[in-house]
Amino acid sequence: MEQKLWHQMNADELQQALDVNGSSGLSSEEAGKRLEAHGANELSEGEKISPIALFLNQFKDFMVLVLMGATLISGLLGEYLDAITIVAIIVINGILGFVQEYRAERSLRALKKLSAPTAHVIRNGEVVQIQADHLVPGDIVLLESGDRIPADIRWLETNVCYVEESALTGESVPVNKHNQAIYDASIPLGDQKNFGFMGTMVTRGTGKGVVVRTGMHTEMGKIADLIQQTESMETPLQHRLEQLGKILIILALVLTVMVVVAGIMHGQPAYGMFLAGVSLAVAAIPEGLPAIVTIALALGVQRMIKRKAIVRKLPSVETLGCASVICSDKTGTLTQNKMTVTHMWLGGRVLQVTGEGYEPIGQIVESDKAVDLKNDQALRRLLQIAALCNNASLAETFQSESNKKKVKDEQQSTWEIKGDPTEGALVVLASKAGVTQQSLSSLYDRVNEYPFDSDRKRMSVQLKHQGGQLIYSKGAPDMLLDQCSYVLWDGKVVPFTGTLRQKVLAANEAMAKSALRVLGMAYRDLKSYEHAPTEADAECNLIFVGLTGMIDPPRKEVRDAIVTCRRAGIKTVMITGDHQTTAEAIANQLGIMQRGGLLYTGQQLAQMSDDELDNKVDEVFVYARVSPEHKLRIVKSLQRKGHVVAMTGDGVNDAPAIKAADIGIAMGITGTDVSKEASALILSDDNFSTIVAAIEEGRGIYENIRKFIRYLLASNVGEILTMFIAMMLGFPLPLVPIQILWVNLVTDGLPAMALGVDQAEKDLMEQRPRGAKENIFARRLGWKIISRGILIGVFTLMAFWLTLRVDWNSAEQLLKAQSVAFATLVMAQLIHVFDCRSSRSIFHRNMFQNRYLVFAVLSSIILLLAVLYIEPLQPVFKTVPLDLRDWAITLVAAGIPTFVMGIGSVWSGRKPRKTNTNRNVLVKSTNIRA
Ligand code: ATP
């Protein structure tokens, strides 16, 4: 008999062929063996650049090649010492460049790994989450709406399961999957509805499948080469700096040529001038800039990871600093997502529930008396719905080592929810009254589920029970009431009249006002349906039973984070699927709602035109009962008003809004794969304050980049000007080529890197967000670079002149003057580097705060002293030891550029642009409500 293909097999044949049990999965041991045999479940990556190629790349730079040529000439002319030293400097420079780039590259790769996908599988009989690349054929995978299918799987079970396969088949309409065998051997991919293909996305429902192919053997693997479009990791700033680099190269070359020509015209030897020119060009071109920018970004990103924010797209690090609005989900992000049912409402009765956390210990109390469940049919029904229309479960875990074997020990056990916290709270509620899922499982058999999603805001299950069938539903009361024709009142099923509806709505409103999340419960007998009815058939003519209200306390740290945002000129907006009254109560508790601020509901949004929304959007602080598609409208409207928007989301349908936002943010814990993939930033703790921390880091990184750009460029301007002015004035060379190269290597590299990891200024989060289109040289950075550069150049030359004028004709005095100029240039830069740390002046910050910088500066000073005072080095670097008078000249000339400008800025009292905290206070006082 011919071997059947995967899609032709039924569930039993599949399990047999793959040697696995669909309920208990593979054992870890077996999975390990299969991983070795089949390899990792990953698509081969594009070409990686090898470390050797990266090292050799360092020497491909045009100017470095010219310098090498020049060195060769000096070698040929017998200047061996010069030649060897220059080669040594080039090699050290190359190694430094290599280390910088290699580190940058490695950090970027590590970043990609961090956001690597995971999968839920059954191993050893338990559901566990593993890295998707550890999947092996035979693994049993559980999937739900929002998951990306991690390997090629054959469905064993499906539940209203729709999969979007456009990545593979081009078909954008999601395909309804099933688990039946398909006998036709040669059907096309698009028709293999019992297959889930790697890389495609579950958009609705749930399913269980067995992995049949992994890695490059999957359908995606077959076309992997075609789809290897790695996302650009270059930020707009990096791109602009690259352009700037090109302009600077041309400028440096032009100036260098002018220096050389002027020097030769004033009688300098051509060869010496040529070497000086090339060295100057090498020094003046900020070749290290791109690598330092990448390192600053990568290290900043690592700091963000420590603060629980994972950056998926590097460009967003920059955008973070510009964010002017954060649109945040409520549940889980602003609140703890630790739900506990505290109140119930049943046909006019108000009940309270005692007990805290997930421990199923507590009482249901009515008028201070415990309710007797036996005689309370309505309450029993409500608790059954709570327990059965539910996909979460409650588990007791034992913490201490000795108790791992599940020895019952009350003290050391904790209760955990597996699944959605809202549903978990309902399981706990039912368990408190003894209505456990275990006790019900033998009596009720689930045949169908109509899953929850954020548009429907309800969920139902079809159950077999005592020969009949039932529908149990739960959901947002306003979405459920429309489906109910009857209500359970005083133990009887009565028509759901307008008056009774009003009573339910009033009870709902009262619970919501106390910031409770409210869910309604309803049911019906399903006599006339033998088979699965459609969603619309099932969820109609329901009998309304009652309401449950659960608390979800706000996260403690969020209030402060919102205050920080306000001071930083960032507006916080809450967008939630929850009821408007609940949303408003929480918004008030957290300080999100401002005086005169507005609350809009999804219903109101639906009735507004884009223009109307644009007119109001700045005044709205809370959007309630919204559907995911509203989020996209809100983002777009805010963007039209010139805002840079950070937007959070977790569900499948949130992906378009996350993508459209300037900074799309997904939830690490509760987020779906789809939302994560659309996002630029993932919060590994789902916490709002993490967004604020990320913004702070984003601002800090950008400022650090500005700091070392300022340092490097001002230093380069200083170096070029020293040479340029000297040549124009007909002076001898103030710096010899080796000295120029030395300055470039020692003084520019290390301190600039230390600036890249500098601490932020104290008032970083008290300034307005910078404009998205702001030029890197804005806020007077360009002026600072030019002014400090000119001063450094002029005073270096002044020191040279002061020393040389003692005896213009002595070669010895020239050596001394050059040594003084060299020391002045180095010291001026090393003093200026501290000035670069502050947007105001050197006097505004503690000089010793950045230890790396102190270390870098001290090392540079020690190396300078070595070059000046260690005898064997003196002929190499053409230096002579300096005496006290020389040092006096050097230090005064080196200090003036920074200190004079510092005193100037203290005197003029210049301050950074602070946020006007009143900016968010609105004049309007109308509060629009549904
Ligand atoms: P946010 O967008 O802030 O996270 P949310 O999580 O409160 O909002 P949804 O999850 O869309 O928003 O829930 C909206 C409403 O749907 C809730 O107020 C609740 O009444 C109802 N609901 C939530 N979860 C379920 C569920 N598992 N089954 C049935 N109804 C639910």
PDB file of N, CA, C and O in Angstrom, residues 67 80 156 390 397 440 658:
ATOM      1  N   LEU A  67      46.728  56.608   3.900  1.00  0.00           N
ATOM      2  CA  LEU A  67      47.700  56.707   4.989  1.00  0.00           C
ATOM      3  C   LEU A  67      48.697  55.556   4.908  1.00  0.00           C
ATOM      4  O   LEU A  67      49.906  55.731   5.121  1.00  0.00           O
ATOM      5  N   TYR A  80      61.894  54.743   9.162  1.00  0.00           N
ATOM      6  CA  TYR A  80      61.307  53.497   9.669  1.00  0.00           C
ATOM      7  C   TYR A  80      60.476  53.696  10.913  1.00  0.00           C
ATOM      8  O   TYR A  80      59.400  53.118  11.074  1.00  0.00           O
ATOM      9  N   LEU A 156      -5.358  18.368  15.220  1.00  0.00           N
ATOM     10  CA  LEU A 156      -6.009  17.225  15.868  1.00  0.00           C
ATOM     11  C   LEU A 156      -7.371  17.665  16.396  1.00  0.00           C
ATOM     12  O   LEU A 156      -8.317  16.897  16.424  1.00  0.00           O
ATOM     13  N   ASN A 390     -15.993  28.999  30.623  1.00  0.00           N
ATOM     14  CA  ASN A 390     -14.716  29.434  31.163  1.00  0.00           C
ATOM     15  C   ASN A 390     -13.595  28.562  30.623  1.00  0.00           C
ATOM     16  O   ASN A 390     -13.761  27.352  30.522  1.00  0.00           O
ATOM     17  N   THR A 397      -0.193  25.251  43.771  1.00  0.00           N
ATOM     18  CA  THR A 397       1.194  24.819  43.565  1.00  0.00           C
ATOM     19  C   THR A 397       1.920  24.855  44.895  1.00  0.00           C
ATOM     20  O   THR A 397       1.612  25.670  45.770  1.00  0.00           O
ATOM     21  N   LEU A 440     -18.130  19.491  38.320  1.00  0.00           N
ATOM     22  CA  LEU A 440     -19.114  19.656  37.242  1.00  0.00           C
ATOM     23  C   LEU A 440     -18.736  18.864  35.989  1.00  0.00           C
ATOM     24  O   LEU A 440     -19.588  18.550  35.165  1.00  0.00           O
ATOM     25  N   ILE A 658      -1.228  49.154  16.443  1.00  0.00           N
ATOM     26  CA  ILE A 658       0.152  49.093  16.946  1.00  0.00           C
ATOM     27  C   ILE A 658       1.122  49.441  15.823  1.00  0.00           C
ATOM     28  O   ILE A 658       2.097  50.154  16.004  1.00  0.00           O
TER      29      ILE A 658
END
